CSV table of C-alpha atoms in Angstrom, one decimal:
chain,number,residue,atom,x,y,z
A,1,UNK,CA,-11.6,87.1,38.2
A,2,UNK,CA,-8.3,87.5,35.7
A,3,UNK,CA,-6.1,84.6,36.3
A,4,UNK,CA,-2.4,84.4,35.5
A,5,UNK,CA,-1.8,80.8,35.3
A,6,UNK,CA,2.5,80.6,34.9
A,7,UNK,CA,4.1,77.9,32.9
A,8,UNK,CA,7.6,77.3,31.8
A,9,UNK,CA,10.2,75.1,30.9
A,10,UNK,CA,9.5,71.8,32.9
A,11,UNK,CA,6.0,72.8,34.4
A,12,UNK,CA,4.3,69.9,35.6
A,13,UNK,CA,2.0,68.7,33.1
A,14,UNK,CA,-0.9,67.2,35.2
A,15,UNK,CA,-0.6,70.6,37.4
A,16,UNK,CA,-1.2,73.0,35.0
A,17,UNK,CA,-3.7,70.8,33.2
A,18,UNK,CA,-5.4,70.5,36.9
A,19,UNK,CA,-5.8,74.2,37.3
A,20,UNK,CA,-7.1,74.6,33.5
A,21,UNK,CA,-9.7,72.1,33.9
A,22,UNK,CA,-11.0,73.1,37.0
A,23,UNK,CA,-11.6,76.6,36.1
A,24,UNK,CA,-13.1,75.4,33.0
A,25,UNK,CA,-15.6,73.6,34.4
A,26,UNK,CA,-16.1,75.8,36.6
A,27,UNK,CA,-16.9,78.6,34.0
A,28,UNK,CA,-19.0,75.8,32.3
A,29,UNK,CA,-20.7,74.8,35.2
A,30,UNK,CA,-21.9,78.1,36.8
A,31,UNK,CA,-25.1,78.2,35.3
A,32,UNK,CA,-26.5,75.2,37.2
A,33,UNK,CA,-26.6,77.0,40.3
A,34,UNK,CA,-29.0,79.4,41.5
A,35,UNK,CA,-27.1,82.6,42.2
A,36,UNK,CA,-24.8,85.2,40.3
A,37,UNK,CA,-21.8,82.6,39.6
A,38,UNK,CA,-18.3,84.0,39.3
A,39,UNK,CA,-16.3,83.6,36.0
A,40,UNK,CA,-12.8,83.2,35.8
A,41,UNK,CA,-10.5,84.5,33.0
A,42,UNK,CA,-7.7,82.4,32.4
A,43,UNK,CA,-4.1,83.6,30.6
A,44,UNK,CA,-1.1,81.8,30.5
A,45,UNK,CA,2.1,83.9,31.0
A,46,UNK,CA,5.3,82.8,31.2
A,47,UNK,CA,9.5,84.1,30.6
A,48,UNK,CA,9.6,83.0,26.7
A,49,UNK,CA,7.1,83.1,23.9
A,50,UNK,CA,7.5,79.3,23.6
A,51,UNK,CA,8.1,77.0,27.3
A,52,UNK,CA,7.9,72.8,26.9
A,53,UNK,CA,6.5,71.1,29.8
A,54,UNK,CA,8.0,68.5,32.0
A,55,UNK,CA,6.1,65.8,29.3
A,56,UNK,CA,7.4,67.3,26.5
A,57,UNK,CA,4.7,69.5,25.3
A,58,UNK,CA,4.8,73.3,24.1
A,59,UNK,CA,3.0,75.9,25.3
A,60,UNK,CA,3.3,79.4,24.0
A,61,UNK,CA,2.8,82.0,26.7
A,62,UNK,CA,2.0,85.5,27.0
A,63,UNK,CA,4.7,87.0,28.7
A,64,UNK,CA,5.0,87.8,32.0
A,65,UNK,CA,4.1,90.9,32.3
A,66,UNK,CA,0.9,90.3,30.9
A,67,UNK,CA,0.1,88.9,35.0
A,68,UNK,CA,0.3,92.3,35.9
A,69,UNK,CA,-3.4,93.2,35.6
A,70,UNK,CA,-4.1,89.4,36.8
A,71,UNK,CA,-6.5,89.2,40.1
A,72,UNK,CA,-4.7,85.9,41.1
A,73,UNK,CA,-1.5,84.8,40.4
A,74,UNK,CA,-1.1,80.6,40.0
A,75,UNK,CA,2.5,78.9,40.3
A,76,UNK,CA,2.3,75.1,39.2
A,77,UNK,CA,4.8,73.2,40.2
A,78,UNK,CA,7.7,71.9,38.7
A,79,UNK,CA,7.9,68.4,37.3
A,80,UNK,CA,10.8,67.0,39.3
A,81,UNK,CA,11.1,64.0,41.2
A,82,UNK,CA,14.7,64.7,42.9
A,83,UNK,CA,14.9,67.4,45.5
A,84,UNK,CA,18.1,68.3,44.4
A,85,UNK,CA,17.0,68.9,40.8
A,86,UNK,CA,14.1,71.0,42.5
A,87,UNK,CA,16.8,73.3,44.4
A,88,UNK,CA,19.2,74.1,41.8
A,89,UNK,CA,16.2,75.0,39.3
A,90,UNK,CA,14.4,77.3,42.2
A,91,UNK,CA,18.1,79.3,43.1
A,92,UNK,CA,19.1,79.3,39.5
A,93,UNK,CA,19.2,81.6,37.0
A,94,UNK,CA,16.5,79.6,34.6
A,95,UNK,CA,13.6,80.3,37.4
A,96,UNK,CA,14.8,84.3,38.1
A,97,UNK,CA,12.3,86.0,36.1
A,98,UNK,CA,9.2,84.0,37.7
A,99,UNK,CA,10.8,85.1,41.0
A,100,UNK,CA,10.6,88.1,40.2
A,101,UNK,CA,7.3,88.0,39.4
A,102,UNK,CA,6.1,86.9,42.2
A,103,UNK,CA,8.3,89.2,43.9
A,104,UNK,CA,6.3,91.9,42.2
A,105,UNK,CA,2.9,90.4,42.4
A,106,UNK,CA,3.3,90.2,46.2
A,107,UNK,CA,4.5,93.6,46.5
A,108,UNK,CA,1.1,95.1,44.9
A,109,UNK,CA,-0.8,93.0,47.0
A,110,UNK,CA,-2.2,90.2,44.5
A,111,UNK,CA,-3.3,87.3,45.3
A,112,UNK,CA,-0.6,84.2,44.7
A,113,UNK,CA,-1.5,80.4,45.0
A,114,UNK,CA,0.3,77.3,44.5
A,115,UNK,CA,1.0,73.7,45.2
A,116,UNK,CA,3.4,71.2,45.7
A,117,UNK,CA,6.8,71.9,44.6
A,118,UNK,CA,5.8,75.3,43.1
A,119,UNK,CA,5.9,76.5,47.0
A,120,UNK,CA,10.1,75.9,47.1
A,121,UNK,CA,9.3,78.9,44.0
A,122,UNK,CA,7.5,81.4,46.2
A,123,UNK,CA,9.6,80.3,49.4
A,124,UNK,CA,13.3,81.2,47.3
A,125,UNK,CA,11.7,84.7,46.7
A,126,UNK,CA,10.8,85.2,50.6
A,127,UNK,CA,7.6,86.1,50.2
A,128,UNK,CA,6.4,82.9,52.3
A,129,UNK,CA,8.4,84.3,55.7
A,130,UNK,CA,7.3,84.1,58.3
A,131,UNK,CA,3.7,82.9,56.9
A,132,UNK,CA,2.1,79.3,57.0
A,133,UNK,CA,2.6,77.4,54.0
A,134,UNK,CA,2.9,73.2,52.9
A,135,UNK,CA,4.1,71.6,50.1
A,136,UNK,CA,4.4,67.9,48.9
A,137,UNK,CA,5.6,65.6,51.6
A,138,UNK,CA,7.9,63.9,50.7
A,139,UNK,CA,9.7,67.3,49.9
A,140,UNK,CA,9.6,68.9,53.7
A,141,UNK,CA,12.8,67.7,54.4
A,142,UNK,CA,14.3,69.5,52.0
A,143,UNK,CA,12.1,72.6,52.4
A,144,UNK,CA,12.6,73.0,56.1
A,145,UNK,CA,16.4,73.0,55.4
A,146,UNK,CA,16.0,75.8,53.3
A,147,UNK,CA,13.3,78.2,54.5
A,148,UNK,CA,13.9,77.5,58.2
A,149,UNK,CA,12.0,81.1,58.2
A,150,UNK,CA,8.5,79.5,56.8
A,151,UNK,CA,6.3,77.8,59.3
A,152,UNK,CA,5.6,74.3,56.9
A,153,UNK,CA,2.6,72.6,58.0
A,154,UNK,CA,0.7,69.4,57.2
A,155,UNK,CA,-2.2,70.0,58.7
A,156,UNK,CA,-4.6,70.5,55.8
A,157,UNK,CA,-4.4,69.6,52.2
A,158,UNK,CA,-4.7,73.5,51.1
A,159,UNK,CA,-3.7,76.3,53.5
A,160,UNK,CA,-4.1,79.9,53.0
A,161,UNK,CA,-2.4,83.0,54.7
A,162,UNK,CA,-2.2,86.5,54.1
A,163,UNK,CA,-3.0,86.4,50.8
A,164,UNK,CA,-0.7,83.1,49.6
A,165,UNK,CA,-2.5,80.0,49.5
A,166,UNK,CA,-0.9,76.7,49.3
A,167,UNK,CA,-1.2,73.3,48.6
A,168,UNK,CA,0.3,69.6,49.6
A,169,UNK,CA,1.3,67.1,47.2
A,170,UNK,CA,1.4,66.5,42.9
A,171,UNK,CA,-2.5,66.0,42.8
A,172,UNK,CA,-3.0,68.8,45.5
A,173,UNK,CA,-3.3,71.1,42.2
A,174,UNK,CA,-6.9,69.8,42.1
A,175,UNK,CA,-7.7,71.0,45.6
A,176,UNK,CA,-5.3,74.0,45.4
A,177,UNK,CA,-7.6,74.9,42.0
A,178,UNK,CA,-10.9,73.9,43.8
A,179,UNK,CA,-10.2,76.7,46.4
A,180,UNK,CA,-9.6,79.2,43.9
A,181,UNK,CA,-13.4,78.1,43.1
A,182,UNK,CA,-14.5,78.4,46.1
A,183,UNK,CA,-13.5,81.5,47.4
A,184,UNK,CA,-16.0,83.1,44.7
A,185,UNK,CA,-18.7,80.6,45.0
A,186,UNK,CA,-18.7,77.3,47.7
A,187,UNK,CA,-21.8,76.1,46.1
A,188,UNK,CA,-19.9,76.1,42.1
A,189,UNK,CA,-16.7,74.6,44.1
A,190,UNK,CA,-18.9,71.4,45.2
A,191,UNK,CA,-20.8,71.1,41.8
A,192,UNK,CA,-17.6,70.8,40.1
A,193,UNK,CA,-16.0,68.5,42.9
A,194,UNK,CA,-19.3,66.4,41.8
A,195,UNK,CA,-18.7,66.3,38.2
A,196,UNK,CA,-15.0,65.6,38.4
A,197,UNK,CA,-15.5,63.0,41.2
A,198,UNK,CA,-13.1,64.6,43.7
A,199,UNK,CA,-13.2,63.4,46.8
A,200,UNK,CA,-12.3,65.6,49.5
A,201,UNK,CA,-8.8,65.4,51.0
A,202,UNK,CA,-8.7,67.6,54.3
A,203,UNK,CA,-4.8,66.5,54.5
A,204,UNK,CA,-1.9,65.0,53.2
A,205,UNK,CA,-0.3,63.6,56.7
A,206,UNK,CA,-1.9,59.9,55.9
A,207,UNK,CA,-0.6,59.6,52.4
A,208,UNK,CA,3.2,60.3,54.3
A,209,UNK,CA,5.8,57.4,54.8
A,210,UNK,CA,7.7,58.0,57.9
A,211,UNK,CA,10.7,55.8,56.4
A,212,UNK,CA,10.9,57.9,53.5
A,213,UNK,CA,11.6,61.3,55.5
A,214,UNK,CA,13.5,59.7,57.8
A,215,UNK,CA,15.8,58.6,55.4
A,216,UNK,CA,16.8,62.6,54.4
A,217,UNK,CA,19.3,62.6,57.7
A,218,UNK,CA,21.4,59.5,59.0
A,219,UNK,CA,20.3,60.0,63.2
A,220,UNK,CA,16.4,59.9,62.3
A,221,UNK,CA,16.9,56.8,60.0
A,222,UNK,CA,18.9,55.7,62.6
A,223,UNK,CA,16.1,56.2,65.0
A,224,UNK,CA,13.6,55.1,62.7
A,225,UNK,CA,14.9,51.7,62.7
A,226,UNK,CA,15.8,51.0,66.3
A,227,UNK,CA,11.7,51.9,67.0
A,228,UNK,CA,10.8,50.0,64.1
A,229,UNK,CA,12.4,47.0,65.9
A,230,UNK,CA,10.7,48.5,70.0
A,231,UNK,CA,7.3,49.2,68.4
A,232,UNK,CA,5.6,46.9,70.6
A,233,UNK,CA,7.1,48.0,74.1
A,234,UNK,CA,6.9,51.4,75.7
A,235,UNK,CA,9.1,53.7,73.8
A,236,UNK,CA,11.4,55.2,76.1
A,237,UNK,CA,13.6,58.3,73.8
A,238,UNK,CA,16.4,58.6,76.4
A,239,UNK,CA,16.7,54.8,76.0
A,240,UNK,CA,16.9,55.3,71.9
A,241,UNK,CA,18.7,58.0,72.1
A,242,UNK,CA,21.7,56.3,73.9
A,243,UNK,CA,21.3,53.1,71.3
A,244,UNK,CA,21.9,55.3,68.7
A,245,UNK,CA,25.1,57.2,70.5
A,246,UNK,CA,23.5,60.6,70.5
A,247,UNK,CA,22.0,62.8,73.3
A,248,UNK,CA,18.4,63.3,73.5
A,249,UNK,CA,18.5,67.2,72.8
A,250,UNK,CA,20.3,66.2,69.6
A,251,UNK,CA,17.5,63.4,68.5
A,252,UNK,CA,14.6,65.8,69.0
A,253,UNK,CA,16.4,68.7,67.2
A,254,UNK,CA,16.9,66.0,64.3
A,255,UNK,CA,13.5,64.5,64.3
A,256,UNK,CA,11.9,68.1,64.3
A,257,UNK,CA,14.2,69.8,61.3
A,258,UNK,CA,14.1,66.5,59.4
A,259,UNK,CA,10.0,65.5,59.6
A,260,UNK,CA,8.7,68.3,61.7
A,261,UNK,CA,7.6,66.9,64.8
A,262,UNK,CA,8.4,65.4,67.9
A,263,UNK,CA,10.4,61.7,68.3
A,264,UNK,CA,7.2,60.6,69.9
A,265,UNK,CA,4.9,61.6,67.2
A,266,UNK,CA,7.1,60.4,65.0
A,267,UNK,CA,7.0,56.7,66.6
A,268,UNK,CA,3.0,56.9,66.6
A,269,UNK,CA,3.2,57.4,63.1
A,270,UNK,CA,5.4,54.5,62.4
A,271,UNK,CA,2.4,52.5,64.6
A,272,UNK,CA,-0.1,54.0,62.7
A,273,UNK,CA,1.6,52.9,59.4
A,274,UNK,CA,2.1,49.3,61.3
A,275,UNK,CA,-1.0,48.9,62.3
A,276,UNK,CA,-2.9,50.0,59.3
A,277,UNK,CA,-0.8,47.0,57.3
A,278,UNK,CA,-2.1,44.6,59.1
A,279,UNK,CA,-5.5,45.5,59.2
A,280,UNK,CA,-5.5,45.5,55.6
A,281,UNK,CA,-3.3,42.4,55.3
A,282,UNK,CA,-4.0,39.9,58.0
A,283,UNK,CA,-7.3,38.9,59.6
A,284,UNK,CA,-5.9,39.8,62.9
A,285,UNK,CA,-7.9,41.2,65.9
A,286,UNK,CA,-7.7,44.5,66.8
A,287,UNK,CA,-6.5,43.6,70.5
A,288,UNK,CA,-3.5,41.4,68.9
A,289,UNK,CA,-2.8,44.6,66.1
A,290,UNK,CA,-3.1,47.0,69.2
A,291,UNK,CA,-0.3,45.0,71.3
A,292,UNK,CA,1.9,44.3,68.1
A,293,UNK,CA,2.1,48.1,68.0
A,294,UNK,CA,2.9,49.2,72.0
A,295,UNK,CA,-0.9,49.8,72.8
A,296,UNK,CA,-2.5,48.2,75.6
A,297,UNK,CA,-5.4,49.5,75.1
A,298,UNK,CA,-7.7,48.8,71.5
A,299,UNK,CA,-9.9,51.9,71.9
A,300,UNK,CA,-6.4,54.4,71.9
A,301,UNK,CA,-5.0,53.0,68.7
A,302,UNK,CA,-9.2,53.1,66.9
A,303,UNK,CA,-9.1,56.8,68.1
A,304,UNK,CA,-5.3,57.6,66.9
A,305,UNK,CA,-6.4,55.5,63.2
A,306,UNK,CA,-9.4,57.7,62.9
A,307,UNK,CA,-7.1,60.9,63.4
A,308,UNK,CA,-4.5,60.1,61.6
A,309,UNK,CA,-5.8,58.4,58.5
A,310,UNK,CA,-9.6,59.8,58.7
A,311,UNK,CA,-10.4,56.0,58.3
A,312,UNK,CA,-12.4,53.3,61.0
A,313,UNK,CA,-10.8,50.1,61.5
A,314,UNK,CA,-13.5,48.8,59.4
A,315,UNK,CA,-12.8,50.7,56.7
A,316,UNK,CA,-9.1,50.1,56.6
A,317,UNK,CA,-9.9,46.6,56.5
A,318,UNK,CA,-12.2,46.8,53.7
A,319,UNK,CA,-9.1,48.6,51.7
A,320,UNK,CA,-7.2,45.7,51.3
C-alpha cells in the first residue's frame, strides 16, 4: 500500500512520529507471521519543500501532489492546545492547499484517515458530512459548533465510514495507525500492538471530564454545578432547569450541542466521575459510594462503572 503521510507547519510531532513508527514496525515485523504480510510505502508530502513541526523540527516534504498516486491518504493532527488557534488555522489561508488535497483525494475515491484534531481539517473541507466521524474530546465542543452537519461520536477510539476513518484523542494516532495495519493484516496489527505494548483502547468516553466540556457554554456549566451539588438525590431536570432560570427545552438543546448527549447522561457521567474518585481515594464501601452518588442500588452503579470506564470496582480501586 502507497501511503501519503501529510505534514506541515505545526504538525503534531508525537502524531506523525506515531503513524511512522507504526508502519515501520509493521514493515519490520511482517515476517514473523505465517501468511503473505502486507507492506506499506510511506512518503511524506506536504505544501512547501521545507514544513517545521509543532516542536520545532524540519521536515522536508515531497509536495503534495506527490499523494496523488497514494492508496491512503494520512492527516496528523495539528499541535494546538486552544480550540480557537485550531479554527483559525483549519479556515485559514495557511491550511488551503491541504484542503484541497483532501478535497481532491476524496473526490477520486482514496482512502483518507486521521485523528484528533486533524478531523476539524477534513470536516472544514466537507467531506465528513453527513458521515460518522470523532475527534479528541475535549475538542467536541468546538467541533459540533462548527460541523453541525457531521454526526461526532464517542463511541469507539477509531471509527471508520465510507472510506474516512477517524480517530479520538492526541495518542489516538497509535490506534488510528494500528487500523491502517489491520485492515491489510489483523494478525501483523496485534504482533505490533505486542511489541509496542499498546494496550487496547475501544474508546475515549472514560478519559472525558464532564466539567471540562461543560465549561465551553455558561447554561451547561451552570447545570453542571447545581448537579454537582444534587448528585446524591434523584435528579429531577425540570427542577434544575428552573434553578438555573431556563426552560427545560433550552437545557437539553444546550447539554446536546455543547457535550452531545442528554442532561441525564450527562449527570451519570458526573456520578461515574464521582464515584470512581472515591474508590480510588477512600476505603469506602461500595453501598456508601453508591448513595453518595444518587444510587440506591450497589449492583446499578458496578454495572454503569464497568460500561462507562471498562473497569470493575476492584480494579478502580487497585488504581489509586
Amino acid at each position: 500500500m502507497r501511503v501519503a503521510v501529510v505534514v506541515y507547519d505545526g504538525v503534531f510531532d508525537s502524531g506523525l512520529s506515531a503513524i511512522l513508527d507504526v508502519l515501520s514496525n509493521a514493515n519490520a515485523l511482517g515476517g514473523q507471521i505465517h501468511e503473505l504480510s502486507p507492506t506499506w510505502n510511506v512518503t511524506l508530502v506536504g505544501p512547501a519543500p521545507q514544513v517545521r513541526t509543532g516542536a520545532g523540527f524540519l521536515v522536508a516534504p515531497e509536495p503534495l501532489d506527490a499523494a496523488d498516486a497514494a492508496d491512503l491518504l494520512v492527516v496528523p493532527a495539528l499541535a494546538a492546545s486552544d480550540a480557537s488557534v485550531l479554527l483559525d488555522h483549519v479556515g485559514g489561508g495557511a491550511s488551503l492547499p491541504v484542503r484541497e488535497l483532501i478535497v481532491r483525494t476524496r473526490l477520486r475515491g482514496t482512502a483518507i484517515t486521521s485523528a484528533c484534531a486533524g478531523t476539524f481539517l477534513l470536516a472544514e473541507t466537507g467531506v465528513l458530512d453527513g458521515l460518522r466521524a470523532t475527534t479528541t474530546w475535549w475538542l467536541s465542543p468546538a467541533f459540533r459548533n462548527r460541523y453541525p452537519k457531521v454526526e461526532l461520536d464517542h463511541s469507539r477510539m477509531v471509527i471508520g465510514c465510507e472510506g474516512i476513518t477517524t480517530a479520538g484523542a492526541a495518542f489516538g494516532h497509535v490506534d488510528l495507525a494500528l487500523s491502517i495495519v489491520r485492515t491489510g493484516s489483523p494478525a501483523l496489527a496485534d504482533l505490533v500492538a505486542r511489541y509496542l505494548v499498546v494496550d487496547e483502547r475501544p474508546s475515549q468516553a472514560a478519559y472525558a471530564i464532564p466539567s471540562a466540556l461543560a465549561q465551553s457554554d455558561p447554561t451547561v456549566a451552570a447545570f453542571e454545578v447545581w448537579a454537582r451539588e444534587h448528585l446524591a438525590a434523584p435528579i429531577s431536570i425540570p427542577e434544575a432547569a428552573k434553578a438555573i432560570g431556563v426552560s427545560e427545552r433550552t437545557l437539553q438543546r444546550a447539554v446536546q450541542r455543547t457535550v452531545g448527549t442528554s442532561p441525564i447522561r450527562f449527570v451519570q457521567d458526573l456520578r461515574i466521575e464521582r464515584a470512581s474518585h472515591l474508590l480510588r481515594t477512600t476505603g469506602l464501601s461500595l453501598e456508601t459510594i453508591s448513595r453518595k452518588v444518587g444510587y440506591e442500588h450497589p449492583n446499578t452503579l458496578r454495572v454503569l462503572l464497568r460500561e462507562r470506564t471498562g473497569k470493575t470496582t476492584s480494579a478502580l480501586r487497585g488504581s489509586k
